[in-house]
Amino acid sequence: DTEVTQTPKHLVMGMTNKKSLKCEQHMGHRAMYWYKQKAKKPPELMFVYSYEKLSINESVPSRFSPECPNSSLLNLHLHALQPEDSALYLCASSLLTDARVNTEAFFGQGTRLTVV
Amino acid sequence: GDSVTQMEGPVTLSEEAFLTINCTYTATGYPSLFWYVQYPGEGLQLLLKATKADDKGSNKGFEATYRKETTSFHLEKGSVQVSDSAVYFCALSADRGSTLGRLYFGRGTQLTVWP
């Protein structure tokens, strides 16, 4: 199983809503990532979790709140978003071996988020 | 800092033409290098990878060789198909330090193949 599963595939939310994006993998990967991708641009790193602990936060606004409840799951909680937050949100995972990362990252299909 | 420079697109080719997409990188240490492909409306798929100098990654007729002396990882395919139309991203991953685990992406190159 080399799949990273993201739900939902599409999400439309108002600026006052609270929603969550979910990501799941069963490859035993202990590094998980959230990326944001705008149209015709490369993915931009938002957060990195290593062994279920937040290791990188790329100065993301607090209206995005990540959570890693266990080694297979990664959530991104959304609250009071702005229209400019509309984008494709990608989850990825990679294997951690001792102090090194086997840096081959597997990506999910993404959640297409529209903020209205 | 670590970075990837990828040739500007878009690239438009006829079916069975030869493809080259240039990619150069800047990094300390011994990064791993990747090509990812993104089809319309989808996430990124790993196309091929190389983890050390002179390694050649290959998959589905695509090839790229990790050239440390020229800090390059150019993507090539001898005969493209319409189904290869997609956006291609060159990416680098550092092997140590505070940037461990993150990918640095090039800007992406849109490839369109006409029948």
PDB file of N, CA and C in Angstrom, chain A residues 15-75:
ATOM      1  N   MET A  15     -16.286  32.137   5.318  1.00  0.00           N
ATOM      2  CA  MET A  15     -15.199  32.709   6.111  1.00  0.00           C
ATOM      3  C   MET A  15     -15.404  32.553   7.612  1.00  0.00           C
ATOM      4  N   THR A  16     -16.632  32.236   8.030  1.00  0.00           N
ATOM      5  CA  THR A  16     -16.866  32.051   9.465  1.00  0.00           C
ATOM      6  C   THR A  16     -16.933  30.580   9.862  1.00  0.00           C
ATOM      7  N   ASN A  17     -16.793  29.705   8.872  1.00  0.00           N
ATOM      8  CA  ASN A  17     -16.910  28.268   9.160  1.00  0.00           C
ATOM      9  C   ASN A  17     -15.664  27.710   9.829  1.00  0.00           C
ATOM     10  N   LYS A  18     -15.858  26.534  10.463  1.00  0.00           N
ATOM     11  CA  LYS A  18     -14.742  25.716  10.929  1.00  0.00           C
ATOM     12  C   LYS A  18     -14.842  24.370  10.228  1.00  0.00           C
ATOM     13  N   LYS A  19     -13.754  23.945   9.613  1.00  0.00           N
ATOM     14  CA  LYS A  19     -13.727  22.657   8.930  1.00  0.00           C
ATOM     15  C   LYS A  19     -12.376  21.999   9.173  1.00  0.00           C
ATOM     16  N   SER A  20     -12.301  20.726   8.827  1.00  0.00           N
ATOM     17  CA  SER A  20     -11.040  20.002   8.969  1.00  0.00           C
ATOM     18  C   SER A  20     -10.748  19.193   7.719  1.00  0.00           C
ATOM     19  N   LEU A  21      -9.470  19.165   7.351  1.00  0.00           N
ATOM     20  CA  LEU A  21      -8.996  18.286   6.280  1.00  0.00           C
ATOM     21  C   LEU A  21      -8.317  17.089   6.950  1.00  0.00           C
ATOM     22  N   LYS A  22      -8.506  15.924   6.331  1.00  0.00           N
ATOM     23  CA  LYS A  22      -7.942  14.715   6.918  1.00  0.00           C
ATOM     24  C   LYS A  22      -7.011  14.008   5.935  1.00  0.00           C
ATOM     25  N   CYS A  23      -6.006  13.366   6.498  1.00  0.00           N
ATOM     26  CA  CYS A  23      -5.005  12.662   5.714  1.00  0.00           C
ATOM     27  C   CYS A  23      -4.654  11.373   6.454  1.00  0.00           C
ATOM     28  N   GLU A  24      -4.522  10.289   5.694  1.00  0.00           N
ATOM     29  CA  GLU A  24      -4.234   8.998   6.320  1.00  0.00           C
ATOM     30  C   GLU A  24      -3.249   8.219   5.451  1.00  0.00           C
ATOM     31  N   GLN A  25      -2.301   7.564   6.102  1.00  0.00           N
ATOM     32  CA  GLN A  25      -1.385   6.665   5.402  1.00  0.00           C
ATOM     33  C   GLN A  25      -1.093   5.467   6.289  1.00  0.00           C
ATOM     34  N   HIS A  26      -0.864   4.316   5.632  1.00  0.00           N
ATOM     35  CA  HIS A  26      -0.585   3.084   6.361  1.00  0.00           C
ATOM     36  C   HIS A  26       0.693   2.456   5.857  1.00  0.00           C
ATOM     37  N   MET A  27       1.667   3.303   5.555  1.00  0.00           N
ATOM     38  CA  MET A  27       2.950   2.818   5.066  1.00  0.00           C
ATOM     39  C   MET A  27       4.008   2.793   6.160  1.00  0.00           C
ATOM     40  N   GLY A  28       3.614   3.138   7.380  1.00  0.00           N
ATOM     41  CA  GLY A  28       4.582   3.181   8.473  1.00  0.00           C
ATOM     42  C   GLY A  28       5.484   4.397   8.431  1.00  0.00           C
ATOM     43  N   HIS A  29       5.091   5.405   7.643  1.00  0.00           N
ATOM     44  CA  HIS A  29       5.883   6.623   7.552  1.00  0.00           C
ATOM     45  C   HIS A  29       5.705   7.454   8.821  1.00  0.00           C
ATOM     46  N   ARG A  30       6.828   7.986   9.329  1.00  0.00           N
ATOM     47  CA  ARG A  30       6.740   8.758  10.563  1.00  0.00           C
ATOM     48  C   ARG A  30       6.969  10.244  10.330  1.00  0.00           C
ATOM     49  N   ALA A  31       7.082  10.655   9.064  1.00  0.00           N
ATOM     50  CA  ALA A  31       7.118  12.079   8.715  1.00  0.00           C
ATOM     51  C   ALA A  31       5.894  12.370   7.854  1.00  0.00           C
ATOM     52  N   MET A  32       5.150  13.406   8.218  1.00  0.00           N
ATOM     53  CA  MET A  32       3.959  13.786   7.455  1.00  0.00           C
ATOM     54  C   MET A  32       3.960  15.291   7.264  1.00  0.00           C
ATOM     55  N   TYR A  33       3.386  15.701   6.135  1.00  0.00           N
ATOM     56  CA  TYR A  33       3.525  17.094   5.696  1.00  0.00           C
ATOM     57  C   TYR A  33       2.192  17.647   5.199  1.00  0.00           C
ATOM     58  N   TRP A  34       2.024  18.946   5.379  1.00  0.00           N
ATOM     59  CA  TRP A  34       0.976  19.687   4.677  1.00  0.00           C
ATOM     60  C   TRP A  34       1.641  20.697   3.750  1.00  0.00           C
ATOM     61  N   TYR A  35       1.163  20.682   2.491  1.00  0.00           N
ATOM     62  CA  TYR A  35       1.581  21.661   1.499  1.00  0.00           C
ATOM     63  C   TYR A  35       0.346  22.387   0.983  1.00  0.00           C
ATOM     64  N   LYS A  36       0.561  23.629   0.564  1.00  0.00           N
ATOM     65  CA  LYS A  36      -0.485  24.422  -0.083  1.00  0.00           C
ATOM     66  C   LYS A  36      -0.025  24.702  -1.513  1.00  0.00           C
ATOM     67  N   GLN A  37      -0.916  24.512  -2.470  1.00  0.00           N
ATOM     68  CA  GLN A  37      -0.556  24.752  -3.866  1.00  0.00           C
ATOM     69  C   GLN A  37      -1.586  25.650  -4.529  1.00  0.00           C
ATOM     70  N   LYS A  38      -1.143  26.793  -4.986  1.00  0.00           N
ATOM     71  CA  LYS A  38      -1.976  27.681  -5.786  1.00  0.00           C
ATOM     72  C   LYS A  38      -1.820  27.298  -7.255  1.00  0.00           C
ATOM     73  N   ALA A  39      -2.783  27.744  -8.051  1.00  0.00           N
ATOM     74  CA  ALA A  39      -2.802  27.379  -9.463  1.00  0.00           C
ATOM     75  C   ALA A  39      -1.504  27.804 -10.167  1.00  0.00           C
ATOM     76  N   LYS A  40      -0.949  26.877 -10.944  1.00  0.00           N
ATOM     77  CA  LYS A  40       0.242  27.115 -11.757  1.00  0.00           C
ATOM     78  C   LYS A  40       1.481  27.440 -10.932  1.00  0.00           C
ATOM     79  N   LYS A  41       1.482  27.006  -9.677  1.00  0.00           N
ATOM     80  CA  LYS A  41       2.627  27.224  -8.798  1.00  0.00           C
ATOM     81  C   LYS A  41       3.073  25.896  -8.194  1.00  0.00           C
ATOM     82  N   PRO A  42       4.319  25.832  -7.719  1.00  0.00           N
ATOM     83  CA  PRO A  42       4.726  24.607  -7.006  1.00  0.00           C
ATOM     84  C   PRO A  42       4.112  24.556  -5.619  1.00  0.00           C
ATOM     85  N   PRO A  43       4.080  23.387  -5.000  1.00  0.00           N
ATOM     86  CA  PRO A  43       3.586  23.292  -3.615  1.00  0.00           C
ATOM     87  C   PRO A  43       4.482  24.095  -2.671  1.00  0.00           C
ATOM     88  N   GLU A  44       3.839  24.692  -1.674  1.00  0.00           N
ATOM     89  CA  GLU A  44       4.564  25.425  -0.631  1.00  0.00           C
ATOM     90  C   GLU A  44       4.392  24.679   0.687  1.00  0.00           C
ATOM     91  N   LEU A  45       5.497  24.425   1.348  1.00  0.00           N
ATOM     92  CA  LEU A  45       5.434  23.707   2.614  1.00  0.00           C
ATOM     93  C   LEU A  45       4.749  24.556   3.679  1.00  0.00           C
ATOM     94  N   MET A  46       3.850  23.889   4.434  1.00  0.00           N
ATOM     95  CA  MET A  46       3.196  24.564   5.568  1.00  0.00           C
ATOM     96  C   MET A  46       3.726  23.998   6.893  1.00  0.00           C
ATOM     97  N   PHE A  47       3.586  22.682   7.059  1.00  0.00           N
ATOM     98  CA  PHE A  47       3.935  22.036   8.325  1.00  0.00           C
ATOM     99  C   PHE A  47       4.620  20.695   8.053  1.00  0.00           C
ATOM    100  N   VAL A  48       5.510  20.318   9.000  1.00  0.00           N
ATOM    101  CA  VAL A  48       6.107  18.993   8.997  1.00  0.00           C
ATOM    102  C   VAL A  48       5.952  18.389  10.380  1.00  0.00           C
ATOM    103  N   TYR A  49       5.488  17.141  10.439  1.00  0.00           N
ATOM    104  CA  TYR A  49       5.445  16.371  11.671  1.00  0.00           C
ATOM    105  C   TYR A  49       6.446  15.228  11.566  1.00  0.00           C
ATOM    106  N   SER A  50       7.257  15.073  12.616  1.00  0.00           N
ATOM    107  CA  SER A  50       8.177  13.946  12.710  1.00  0.00           C
ATOM    108  C   SER A  50       7.865  13.197  13.986  1.00  0.00           C
ATOM    109  N   TYR A  51       7.602  11.916  13.884  1.00  0.00           N
ATOM    110  CA  TYR A  51       7.222  11.110  15.056  1.00  0.00           C
ATOM    111  C   TYR A  51       6.102  11.784  15.839  1.00  0.00           C
ATOM    112  N   GLU A  52       5.099  12.243  15.115  1.00  0.00           N
ATOM    113  CA  GLU A  52       3.891  12.834  15.666  1.00  0.00           C
ATOM    114  C   GLU A  52       4.122  14.168  16.371  1.00  0.00           C
ATOM    115  N   LYS A  53       5.302  14.737  16.242  1.00  0.00           N
ATOM    116  CA  LYS A  53       5.572  16.048  16.828  1.00  0.00           C
ATOM    117  C   LYS A  53       5.814  17.070  15.718  1.00  0.00           C
ATOM    118  N   LEU A  54       5.292  18.270  15.925  1.00  0.00           N
ATOM    119  CA  LEU A  54       5.466  19.326  14.939  1.00  0.00           C
ATOM    120  C   LEU A  54       6.936  19.741  14.913  1.00  0.00           C
ATOM    121  N   SER A  55       7.579  19.607  13.750  1.00  0.00           N
ATOM    122  CA  SER A  55       8.998  19.949  13.662  1.00  0.00           C
ATOM    123  C   SER A  55       9.253  21.187  12.804  1.00  0.00           C
ATOM    124  N   ILE A  56       8.356  21.477  11.885  1.00  0.00           N
ATOM    125  CA  ILE A  56       8.500  22.672  11.053  1.00  0.00           C
ATOM    126  C   ILE A  56       7.134  23.335  10.906  1.00  0.00           C
ATOM    127  N   ASN A  57       7.086  24.624  11.175  1.00  0.00           N
ATOM    128  CA  ASN A  57       5.930  25.466  10.891  1.00  0.00           C
ATOM    129  C   ASN A  57       6.465  26.627  10.074  1.00  0.00           C
ATOM    130  N   GLU A  58       6.071  26.696   8.820  1.00  0.00           N
ATOM    131  CA  GLU A  58       6.603  27.725   7.933  1.00  0.00           C
ATOM    132  C   GLU A  58       5.858  29.050   8.104  1.00  0.00           C
ATOM    133  N   SER A  59       5.775  29.512   9.352  1.00  0.00           N
ATOM    134  CA  SER A  59       5.124  30.804   9.644  1.00  0.00           C
ATOM    135  C   SER A  59       3.713  30.877   9.062  1.00  0.00           C
ATOM    136  N   VAL A  60       2.979  29.795   9.260  1.00  0.00           N
ATOM    137  CA  VAL A  60       1.616  29.719   8.735  1.00  0.00           C
ATOM    138  C   VAL A  60       0.671  30.449   9.695  1.00  0.00           C
ATOM    139  N   PRO A  61      -0.285  31.220   9.174  1.00  0.00           N
ATOM    140  CA  PRO A  61      -1.231  31.926  10.054  1.00  0.00           C
ATOM    141  C   PRO A  61      -1.976  30.957  10.964  1.00  0.00           C
ATOM    142  N   SER A  62      -2.351  31.440  12.138  1.00  0.00           N
ATOM    143  CA  SER A  62      -2.962  30.581  13.157  1.00  0.00           C
ATOM    144  C   SER A  62      -4.358  30.108  12.774  1.00  0.00           C
ATOM    145  N   ARG A  63      -4.934  30.638  11.709  1.00  0.00           N
ATOM    146  CA  ARG A  63      -6.224  30.128  11.259  1.00  0.00           C
ATOM    147  C   ARG A  63      -6.095  28.715  10.666  1.00  0.00           C
ATOM    148  N   PHE A  64      -4.859  28.280  10.441  1.00  0.00           N
ATOM    149  CA  PHE A  64      -4.558  26.894  10.068  1.00  0.00           C
ATOM    150  C   PHE A  64      -3.933  26.212  11.288  1.00  0.00           C
ATOM    151  N   SER A  65      -4.544  25.125  11.730  1.00  0.00           N
ATOM    152  CA  SER A  65      -4.054  24.452  12.927  1.00  0.00           C
ATOM    153  C   SER A  65      -3.868  22.972  12.630  1.00  0.00           C
ATOM    154  N   PRO A  66      -2.607  22.490  12.598  1.00  0.00           N
ATOM    155  CA  PRO A  66      -2.390  21.078  12.304  1.00  0.00           C
ATOM    156  C   PRO A  66      -2.502  20.225  13.567  1.00  0.00           C
ATOM    157  N   GLU A  67      -2.765  18.950  13.322  1.00  0.00           N
ATOM    158  CA  GLU A  67      -2.846  17.992  14.427  1.00  0.00           C
ATOM    159  C   GLU A  67      -2.424  16.626  13.907  1.00  0.00           C
ATOM    160  N   CYS A  68      -1.650  15.899  14.707  1.00  0.00           N
ATOM    161  CA  CYS A  68      -1.241  14.550  14.328  1.00  0.00           C
ATOM    162  C   CYS A  68      -1.626  13.607  15.459  1.00  0.00           C
ATOM    163  N   PRO A  69      -2.846  13.048  15.438  1.00  0.00           N
ATOM    164  CA  PRO A  69      -3.337  12.247  16.552  1.00  0.00           C
ATOM    165  C   PRO A  69      -2.588  10.928  16.739  1.00  0.00           C
ATOM    166  N   ASN A  70      -2.082  10.362  15.651  1.00  0.00           N
ATOM    167  CA  ASN A  70      -1.273   9.143  15.734  1.00  0.00           C
ATOM    168  C   ASN A  70      -0.407   9.046  14.484  1.00  0.00           C
ATOM    169  N   SER A  71       0.354   7.987  14.397  1.00  0.00           N
ATOM    170  CA  SER A  71       1.362   7.909  13.335  1.00  0.00           C
ATOM    171  C   SER A  71       0.764   7.745  11.947  1.00  0.00           C
ATOM    172  N   SER A  72      -0.545   7.468  11.860  1.00  0.00           N
ATOM    173  CA  SER A  72      -1.160   7.260  10.545  1.00  0.00           C
ATOM    174  C   SER A  72      -2.019   8.427  10.079  1.00  0.00           C
ATOM    175  N   LEU A  73      -2.343   9.323  10.993  1.00  0.00           N
ATOM    176  CA  LEU A  73      -3.314  10.362  10.694  1.00  0.00           C
ATOM    177  C   LEU A  73      -2.722  11.754  10.833  1.00  0.00           C
ATOM    178  N   LEU A  74      -3.181  12.638   9.956  1.00  0.00           N
ATOM    179  CA  LEU A  74      -2.784  14.039  10.018  1.00  0.00           C
ATOM    180  C   LEU A  74      -4.012  14.870   9.670  1.00  0.00           C
ATOM    181  N   ASN A  75      -4.297  15.841  10.505  1.00  0.00           N
ATOM    182  CA  ASN A  75      -5.440  16.717  10.261  1.00  0.00           C
ATOM    183  C   ASN A  75      -4.969  18.149  10.070  1.00  0.00           C
TER     184      ASN A  75
END
